[in-house]
């Protein structure tokens, strides 16, 4: 079974590259390698496991996990099409259209199709929505 | 495994006129008179959604002021998996089964809100409870349900759990029934009765159940988005059910002033048809009651919390009353305004005309008290629980992991706290007990959040009388 190198990048600068098979999700690949990632429903409904695609095959924009801007304030950051890097087992229901075009990806149901880098950690989930009163 | 088959363990702890062999107390007043002061609390504690790679747990908190470990977490029952988001939980049996011989209030049903996994914890040893059963999510999804919320024991040893979504985390939700061996019996209601679901309460003597509405799990799970409110994805209705038949008899649309009706409580008196629901987003409390002449239920806004201006916020900040409860003597309604940072008590001896008795400004965005024992409070009061005698009010500070991160991001770094106020029911006053603090920021694996609170002998949000 083909696998792809998925490099996980945490906000504190820590990175870890794991080989994820095309028949397993990034979350499952991480669990196999003993990498702890946040997750909840495992069905694509809750968004707890969300990451943000930074680059495919070492090319493409997005910058490092630590200094990229949250969605909506992305400025001149070049959007990357998640579909070029991942296939979904089922509909990513926790993500709205603006999240999908912003490069957010649900790692519990996303299976890799290319080598790529992904920003991970609980902070990514908190970028999905703002405090509407602040 | 059925608690009904363990009659030799049961020791009748009180006397009263009618035949009463089961768990709980014969009346709400008996609960007040015959119960001992709470010695322990079980508190839902969670790591889901954080970078602490550990399972959620149920904390056992020592509440005995004479104990050396008073105010400390003395045991943690870890879940077997990560990612559950423990949220609300309940007993296998309560006073509604007080005529079921041999049944014990002994097992806690502990659902994972995000995982849809159901855990059963045996509390025979109250200080060292034990996980004894797990129902995996796939078994729940077979009934096209997910996102378990409120657990109530119902007469005859059965357990009903409100489920907020279908197997995909979409609508409609429904109710899952477990039997007294903690096996899934099936769906409690015929399909198609409701779309949204959240909390529920029942009055069997009146043959009525009331349920409220949050939203589809896929809507509220990732966080709160005003766009979803504008798109009508959040609830504003109350449903009144025929308890025997499991069918909705009446739905009341509370309108814009009733947006996101969460915790719903009938008065404890089994004869009563009065109750309250907190509309969190609209920051109003509604009174509901059965209009006997018209033969239907009515609902009316009786408390209105005004939004407040804050220099650091762009828009007026809503109070967000996220939890309410009624004292066992049905005299006071207590609640928590999570964003404002306030716990409050209203005299509801006349339920149609609540009278503000007292409040406490603590934590949150506006709280006058922002630290206790030098420990900074990272969020406002949220889940509340009251002693059966109505003299001690406790609360924790986490609402829901993704919503916490949105409104109180510091809570992820500091963890939750549990605080307490002394209540004087005679004079209607609340006083913060600054000697009491339980700190989830000091858990061994890292700061954890704390949510719902229960007492081993029943509490003001779990017991129902038949």
XYZ file of C-alpha atoms in Angstrom:
600
model
C 0.000 0.000 0.000
C 1.342 3.408 -0.996
C 2.191 5.742 1.822
C 3.077 9.425 1.996
C 5.234 11.437 4.348
C 3.071 13.785 6.374
C 5.059 16.297 8.395
C 3.163 17.497 11.452
C 4.114 20.941 12.766
C 3.143 22.214 16.197
C 3.007 25.922 17.138
C 6.008 25.527 19.455
C 8.203 24.592 16.486
C 8.203 20.846 17.130
C 7.831 18.727 13.965
C 7.384 15.046 13.290
C 7.215 13.263 9.947
C 5.110 10.129 9.772
C 4.498 7.759 6.879
C 0.745 7.472 6.420
C -0.711 4.805 4.153
C -3.365 5.761 1.624
C -5.844 3.499 3.398
C -5.469 5.125 6.798
C -6.237 8.557 8.138
C -3.533 10.896 9.394
C -4.910 10.387 12.903
C -4.603 6.603 12.567
C -1.107 6.910 11.131
C -0.161 9.128 14.048
C -1.596 6.688 16.564
C 0.388 3.861 14.953
C 3.550 5.918 15.419
C 2.658 6.995 18.945
C 2.010 10.625 17.978
C -0.651 12.337 20.103
C -3.066 14.540 18.161
C -6.355 16.017 19.447
C -9.478 14.243 18.245
C -13.106 13.703 19.196
C -15.829 12.034 17.136
C -13.595 10.324 14.542
C -16.403 10.749 11.991
C -15.705 14.242 10.669
C -18.511 15.932 12.607
C -16.717 17.665 15.459
C -13.587 19.360 14.114
C -11.460 18.594 17.191
C -8.795 16.950 15.005
C -8.541 19.777 12.475
C -5.177 20.666 10.979
C -4.174 23.182 8.324
C -2.412 22.158 5.162
C 0.785 24.219 4.828
C 2.476 22.802 1.751
C 2.401 19.891 -0.664
C 5.571 18.075 -1.726
C 7.665 20.781 -0.144
C 6.295 23.384 -2.564
C 3.459 25.874 -2.299
C 2.765 28.692 0.121
C 1.431 28.715 3.632
C 4.558 29.387 5.680
C 5.414 27.818 9.006
C 2.793 26.779 11.514
C 4.093 29.233 14.077
C 3.812 32.417 12.060
C 0.855 31.847 9.783
C -2.287 33.880 10.270
C -5.667 32.410 11.152
C -8.224 32.052 8.432
C -9.920 35.286 7.463
C -6.729 37.244 8.105
C -4.686 35.190 5.712
C -3.540 38.252 3.735
C -1.405 37.239 0.799
C -1.033 33.656 1.934
C -1.484 31.455 -1.094
C -4.357 29.026 -0.594
C -3.631 25.367 -1.141
C -6.242 22.942 -2.369
C -6.717 20.262 0.267
C -7.955 17.885 -2.442
C -4.434 17.804 -3.926
C -3.080 16.319 -0.715
C -5.916 14.370 0.863
C -8.931 12.260 0.017
C -11.807 12.122 2.486
C -13.428 8.890 3.572
C -16.658 10.739 4.099
C -18.012 14.276 4.117
C -16.023 16.632 6.422
C -19.207 17.960 8.041
C -17.506 20.038 10.729
C -15.924 22.320 8.139
C -17.711 25.206 6.442
C -16.866 26.259 2.884
C -14.599 29.059 4.170
C -12.666 26.535 6.245
C -12.257 24.142 3.341
C -10.936 26.828 1.012
C -8.700 28.062 3.820
C -6.811 24.780 3.844
C -8.295 23.259 6.975
C -8.432 19.483 6.958
C -10.044 16.934 9.276
C -7.260 14.521 10.129
C -9.578 11.810 11.489
C -11.087 11.125 8.050
C -8.412 12.486 5.670
C -6.191 9.964 3.901
C -3.021 11.287 2.200
C -2.457 11.410 -1.555
C 0.828 13.341 -1.519
C 3.705 14.184 0.793
C 2.764 17.308 2.688
C 3.183 19.496 5.766
C 0.277 20.159 8.155
C -0.076 22.516 11.121
C -1.514 20.552 14.044
C -2.379 20.960 17.710
C -5.401 22.228 19.595
C -4.751 25.826 18.554
C -5.774 25.067 14.971
C -9.298 24.158 16.098
C -9.691 27.482 17.896
C -9.041 29.286 14.584
C -12.277 27.935 13.093
C -14.472 30.481 14.906
C -13.937 33.860 16.540
C -15.544 35.362 19.597
C -18.323 37.332 17.836
C -18.543 39.970 20.555
C -14.875 40.777 20.920
C -24.889 -6.724 36.491
C -28.412 -5.472 37.084
C -28.646 -3.462 40.276
C -32.132 -4.829 40.774
C -30.669 -8.264 41.478
C -28.526 -7.145 44.389
C -31.184 -6.770 47.038
C -28.888 -8.130 49.740
C -26.746 -5.006 49.415
C -29.622 -2.691 50.175
C -30.123 -1.310 53.602
C -33.249 0.762 54.043
C -32.017 4.097 55.339
C -35.261 5.715 56.305
C -38.796 5.016 57.349
C -41.996 6.305 55.988
C -45.545 5.246 55.638
C -45.715 3.685 52.207
C -43.810 0.693 50.880
C -40.396 2.003 49.867
C -37.675 -0.507 49.162
C -35.853 1.142 46.264
C -33.271 3.882 45.940
C -33.630 7.499 46.895
C -36.086 9.250 49.130
C -39.846 9.096 49.416
C -40.346 12.829 48.802
C -38.209 15.897 48.070
C -38.680 16.976 51.683
C -37.457 13.550 52.827
C -34.320 14.101 50.737
C -33.695 17.320 52.645
C -34.384 15.834 56.068
C -32.869 12.380 55.742
C -29.738 13.014 53.691
C -26.329 13.560 55.211
C -24.184 16.456 54.149
C -22.395 15.742 50.844
C -18.999 14.154 51.555
C -17.882 13.558 47.980
C -18.540 14.953 44.547
C -18.131 13.219 41.228
C -17.046 15.735 38.615
C -16.708 15.278 34.859
C -13.128 16.170 33.901
C -11.703 16.395 30.436
C -8.659 16.743 28.230
C -10.326 16.362 24.865
C -9.439 19.157 22.467
C -6.202 20.039 24.252
C -2.610 19.052 23.624
C -2.564 16.919 26.753
C -2.638 13.459 25.223
C -4.615 11.778 27.998
C -8.121 10.349 28.390
C -10.881 12.246 30.184
C -11.677 11.189 33.746
C -14.246 11.375 36.499
C -12.769 13.202 39.483
C -13.715 12.233 43.030
C -13.558 15.409 45.116
C -13.414 15.345 48.907
C -16.079 17.692 50.317
C -15.755 16.716 53.975
C -14.466 19.792 55.839
C -13.099 17.537 58.575
C -11.015 15.518 56.140
C -7.307 16.123 55.576
C -7.932 16.023 51.840
C -10.865 18.484 51.911
C -11.127 20.289 48.581
C -8.791 17.892 46.795
C -9.266 15.424 43.962
C -8.784 12.144 45.820
C -9.355 9.731 42.944
C -9.537 9.843 39.146
C -11.390 7.239 37.109
C -9.740 7.389 33.708
C -11.683 6.505 30.606
C -10.230 3.724 28.457
C -10.049 5.945 25.337
C -9.122 9.497 24.551
C -11.356 12.001 22.802
C -14.620 11.471 24.681
C -15.416 14.984 25.989
C -17.139 13.874 29.171
C -19.950 16.374 29.695
C -23.138 15.320 31.523
C -23.828 12.091 33.392
C -26.419 10.462 35.590
C -27.432 7.619 37.865
C -28.860 4.247 36.934
C -31.604 4.764 39.511
C -33.103 7.610 41.514
C -36.102 8.347 43.700
C -38.418 7.687 40.758
C -37.717 4.004 41.359
C -38.295 4.162 45.098
C -40.754 1.283 44.903
C -38.434 -1.049 42.995
C -37.174 -3.453 45.567
C -33.449 -4.088 45.487
C -32.553 -1.353 43.015
C -29.611 0.791 44.075
C -28.384 4.236 43.077
C -24.950 2.827 42.434
C -23.935 3.016 38.785
C -23.051 6.219 36.962
C -23.757 6.368 33.245
C -20.986 8.544 31.792
C -21.338 9.464 28.100
C -18.712 11.004 25.863
C -20.314 13.998 24.143
C -17.929 13.960 21.165
C -17.151 10.251 20.990
C -20.730 8.969 21.581
C -19.177 6.283 23.799
C -21.133 5.299 26.925
C -19.325 4.277 30.126
C -20.736 2.652 33.244
C -18.980 3.289 36.556
C -19.710 1.272 39.687
C -19.589 3.505 42.773
C -20.099 0.763 45.362
C -16.825 1.973 46.860
C -17.650 5.639 46.804
C -14.127 6.930 47.147
C -12.704 4.476 44.617
C -15.303 3.864 41.910
C -14.558 1.469 39.095
C -15.262 1.496 35.375
C -17.188 -1.696 34.642
C -18.798 -1.376 31.218
C -18.235 0.434 27.925
C -20.693 0.736 25.058
C -18.689 1.625 21.949
C -19.788 4.404 19.555
C -20.514 1.961 16.734
C -23.206 0.312 18.855
C -24.824 3.708 19.407
C -24.587 4.708 15.739
C -26.593 1.592 14.821
C -29.626 3.415 16.194
C -28.805 6.452 14.061
C -27.996 8.542 17.131
C -24.921 10.378 18.429
C -23.794 13.016 20.914
C -25.284 11.721 24.191
C -26.250 14.417 26.666
C -28.689 14.171 29.579
C -28.919 10.886 31.467
C -31.988 10.261 33.629
C -32.895 7.064 35.347
C -36.564 6.342 34.825
C -38.924 4.160 36.840
C -38.263 0.400 36.753
C -34.498 0.637 36.393
C -34.325 1.877 32.831
C -32.109 4.729 31.687
C -32.901 7.258 28.974
C -30.260 9.444 27.352
C -31.005 12.469 25.195
C -29.028 12.235 21.958
C -28.379 15.432 20.052
C -27.673 14.109 16.599
C -28.046 11.269 14.156
C -25.146 8.915 13.458
C -23.557 11.577 11.204
C -23.742 14.346 13.807
C -26.600 15.909 11.885
C -30.297 16.240 12.760
C -32.566 14.776 13.990
C -31.570 13.749 17.483
C -33.623 11.513 19.725
C -33.491 9.390 22.861
C -31.618 6.158 23.562
C -32.940 3.692 26.112
C -30.726 1.358 28.165
C -32.080 -1.534 30.202
C -31.120 -2.284 33.802
C -28.227 -4.435 32.579
C -26.820 -1.359 30.786
C -27.504 -2.729 27.340
C -28.997 -0.654 24.579
C -32.693 -1.449 24.442
C -33.296 0.770 21.419
C -34.724 4.168 20.677
C -37.106 5.358 23.329
C -39.358 7.407 21.060
C -40.867 6.677 17.678
C -38.744 8.314 14.946
C -39.553 11.787 13.693
C -40.868 13.392 16.885
C -38.238 16.157 17.092
C -35.373 17.663 15.131
C -33.150 19.309 17.758
C -32.568 17.985 21.231
C -30.674 18.888 24.366
C -31.787 18.545 27.989
C -34.941 16.915 29.350
C -36.861 16.413 32.590
C -39.965 14.399 33.357
C -42.842 14.362 35.852
C -44.276 10.858 35.698
C -47.218 11.672 37.951
C -48.276 14.268 35.387
C -47.374 11.986 32.468
C -45.216 14.735 30.990
C -41.651 15.149 29.809
C -40.127 18.417 28.575
C -37.117 18.642 26.258
C -35.087 21.609 25.009
C -32.886 22.351 21.966
C -29.230 23.132 21.311
C -28.328 22.398 17.670
C -26.975 19.644 15.450
C -23.680 18.335 16.855
C -21.851 19.311 13.649
C -23.042 22.883 14.310
C -22.036 23.337 17.973
C -19.080 20.929 18.139
C -16.529 23.160 16.330
C -17.547 26.325 18.244
C -20.160 29.068 18.302
C -20.685 30.916 15.014
C -23.230 33.780 14.790
C -23.764 32.827 11.144
C -25.335 29.614 12.389
C -27.735 31.562 14.581
C -28.722 33.755 11.637
C -29.220 30.638 9.525
C -31.631 29.202 12.106
C -29.333 26.361 13.057
C -29.763 26.924 16.805
C -32.869 25.942 18.735
C -35.561 28.035 20.407
C -38.282 25.508 21.172
C -39.569 23.465 24.077
C -41.235 20.125 23.471
C -43.819 18.669 25.836
C -44.128 14.903 25.590
C -46.631 12.271 26.572
C -44.332 10.414 28.957
C -46.066 7.052 28.592
C -46.252 7.089 24.808
C -42.999 8.902 24.052
C -44.713 11.274 21.658
C -44.618 15.058 21.432
C -47.963 16.525 22.417
C -47.082 20.191 22.155
C -44.202 22.365 20.968
C -43.738 25.929 22.147
C -41.578 28.232 20.039
C -39.976 30.667 22.486
C -39.012 33.033 19.676
C -35.918 35.229 19.570
C -36.062 35.826 23.297
C -35.726 32.102 23.808
C -32.691 31.340 21.690
C -30.740 28.233 22.705
C -32.910 26.886 25.545
C -30.548 24.632 27.474
C -31.094 23.299 30.992
C -34.731 22.558 31.680
C -36.112 21.726 35.152
C -39.498 20.883 36.532
C -40.116 21.724 40.172
C -39.262 18.729 42.362
C -42.768 18.357 43.799
C -44.155 15.479 41.751
C -47.567 17.133 41.538
C -46.206 20.300 39.961
C -46.416 21.196 36.285
C -44.272 24.322 36.724
C -40.710 24.549 35.564
C -37.974 26.782 34.168
C -35.626 26.821 31.227
C -32.614 29.055 30.636
C -32.335 30.517 27.122
C -28.565 30.901 27.019
C -28.015 33.069 23.956
C -30.973 35.402 24.601
C -29.982 35.492 28.275
C -33.535 35.009 29.523
C -35.197 32.578 31.888
C -38.626 31.266 30.923
C -41.252 29.910 33.279
C -43.494 27.191 31.854
C -46.609 25.634 33.328
C -49.693 23.731 32.337
C -52.734 25.933 31.841
C -55.346 23.492 33.107
C -58.284 25.429 31.680
C -56.783 25.439 28.193
C -55.387 21.943 28.554
C -51.943 22.925 27.324
C -48.577 24.255 28.406
C -47.615 27.931 28.362
C -44.195 29.591 28.564
C -43.384 33.152 29.549
C -40.143 35.078 29.961
C -39.734 35.908 33.648
C -36.077 36.929 34.028
C -34.147 39.049 31.539
C -30.390 39.540 31.936
C -29.222 42.654 30.101
C -26.052 42.616 28.014
C -23.235 44.719 29.455
C -20.690 47.010 27.818
C -17.057 46.153 28.402
C -14.197 48.413 27.269
C -12.277 45.495 25.756
C -15.203 44.038 23.852
C -16.611 45.469 20.608
C -20.216 44.565 21.318
C -22.319 44.387 24.494
C -21.523 41.117 26.226
C -24.485 38.774 26.788
C -24.816 37.174 30.226
C -25.098 33.631 28.802
C -26.976 31.831 31.596
C -25.791 28.321 30.786
C -27.027 26.397 33.819
C -29.976 26.588 36.195
C -31.256 24.408 39.025
C -34.088 24.412 41.538
C -33.485 23.880 45.253
C -34.982 20.673 46.615
C -37.649 22.642 48.506
C -38.702 24.333 45.226
C -38.134 27.721 46.792
C -35.124 29.042 44.893
C -33.937 29.004 41.311
C -30.151 29.193 41.020
C -28.198 29.920 37.864
C -24.868 30.875 36.378
C -24.141 33.674 33.904
C -20.998 32.260 32.361
C -19.873 35.275 30.343
C -20.768 37.946 32.900
C -19.300 35.962 35.783
C -22.234 35.671 38.132
C -24.095 33.078 40.142
C -27.556 34.109 41.214
C -30.551 32.973 43.236
C -34.138 33.963 42.664
C -37.014 33.305 45.015
C -39.512 31.314 42.953
C -42.138 30.639 45.627
C -44.407 32.312 43.085
C -42.938 30.754 39.931
C -44.662 33.221 37.623
C -42.976 36.110 39.427
C -39.387 35.280 40.368
C -37.855 37.752 42.796
C -34.112 38.296 42.755
C -32.743 37.264 46.146
C -28.975 37.580 45.760
C -26.073 37.139 43.368
C -22.342 36.762 43.481
C -19.982 38.452 41.062
C -17.111 36.031 40.550
C -14.879 35.185 37.588
C -15.943 35.727 33.999
C -15.739 39.008 32.145
C -17.087 41.293 34.878
C -16.613 39.408 38.145
C -15.650 41.512 41.177
C -13.720 38.522 42.502
C -11.112 37.462 39.936
C -8.978 35.208 42.090
C -9.499 32.896 45.041
C -6.614 31.927 47.326
C -4.310 33.660 44.862
C -5.552 31.451 42.033
C -6.658 33.498 39.046
C -10.072 32.506 37.700
C -9.896 31.886 33.968
C -13.643 31.658 33.252
C -17.063 32.367 34.712
C -19.309 30.092 36.796
C -20.868 27.382 34.653
C -22.221 24.017 35.857
C -23.769 24.390 39.304
C -24.871 21.905 41.939
C -26.630 22.520 45.245
C -26.532 20.514 48.446
C -29.788 18.726 49.197
C -30.379 20.987 52.225
C -29.944 24.024 49.971
C -27.108 25.547 51.997
C -24.070 25.039 49.766
C -23.836 25.925 46.090
C -20.858 24.587 44.119
C -19.822 25.341 40.556
C -17.208 24.605 37.916
C -16.077 26.850 35.072
C -15.886 24.896 31.809
C -18.765 24.951 29.318
C -17.567 22.941 26.318
C -13.989 22.580 25.149
C -14.316 24.389 21.820
C -16.555 27.133 23.286
C -14.169 27.571 26.220
C -11.323 28.158 23.781
C -13.395 30.771 21.996
C -14.545 32.788 25.017
C -11.998 31.964 27.734
C -8.857 30.729 25.946
C -6.822 30.961 29.158
C -8.805 28.120 30.678
C -6.914 25.624 28.486
C -3.659 26.733 30.118
C -4.909 27.170 33.669
C -7.582 24.483 33.893
C -10.935 24.762 35.632
C -11.717 25.384 39.257
C -14.569 24.304 41.496
C -15.820 26.968 43.882
C -18.486 27.155 46.546
C -20.855 29.658 48.074
C -22.634 29.341 51.386
C -26.348 29.867 50.950
C -28.669 31.198 53.619
C -32.091 30.028 52.412
C -33.874 31.829 55.246
C -32.501 35.222 54.308
C -31.927 34.478 50.640
C -28.218 35.274 50.523
C -25.077 33.903 48.885
C -21.573 34.261 50.273
C -18.415 33.081 48.523
C -16.470 30.580 50.647
C -12.906 31.648 49.973
C -11.562 28.687 51.947
C -12.847 26.283 49.303
C -11.060 25.803 45.991
C -10.497 22.700 43.883
C -7.944 23.306 41.163
C -7.965 21.235 37.954
C -4.910 23.232 36.894
C -2.780 20.991 39.077
C -3.764 17.608 37.653
C -0.728 15.336 37.163
C -0.960 15.159 33.355
C -1.627 18.884 32.961
C -4.507 21.335 33.364
C -7.949 19.791 32.835
C -11.437 21.220 32.430
C -14.247 20.403 34.877
C -17.929 20.235 34.020
C -20.967 18.584 35.652
C -21.081 17.770 39.403
C -23.029 14.959 41.129
C -23.417 13.740 44.716
C -23.458 10.002 45.462
C -26.830 10.282 47.214
C -28.667 12.208 44.554
C -28.744 15.914 43.933
C -30.929 18.753 42.765
C -30.498 17.915 39.080
C -30.918 14.147 39.058
C -33.768 13.039 41.293
C -37.355 12.751 40.073
C -40.317 11.492 42.103
C -42.949 9.204 40.708
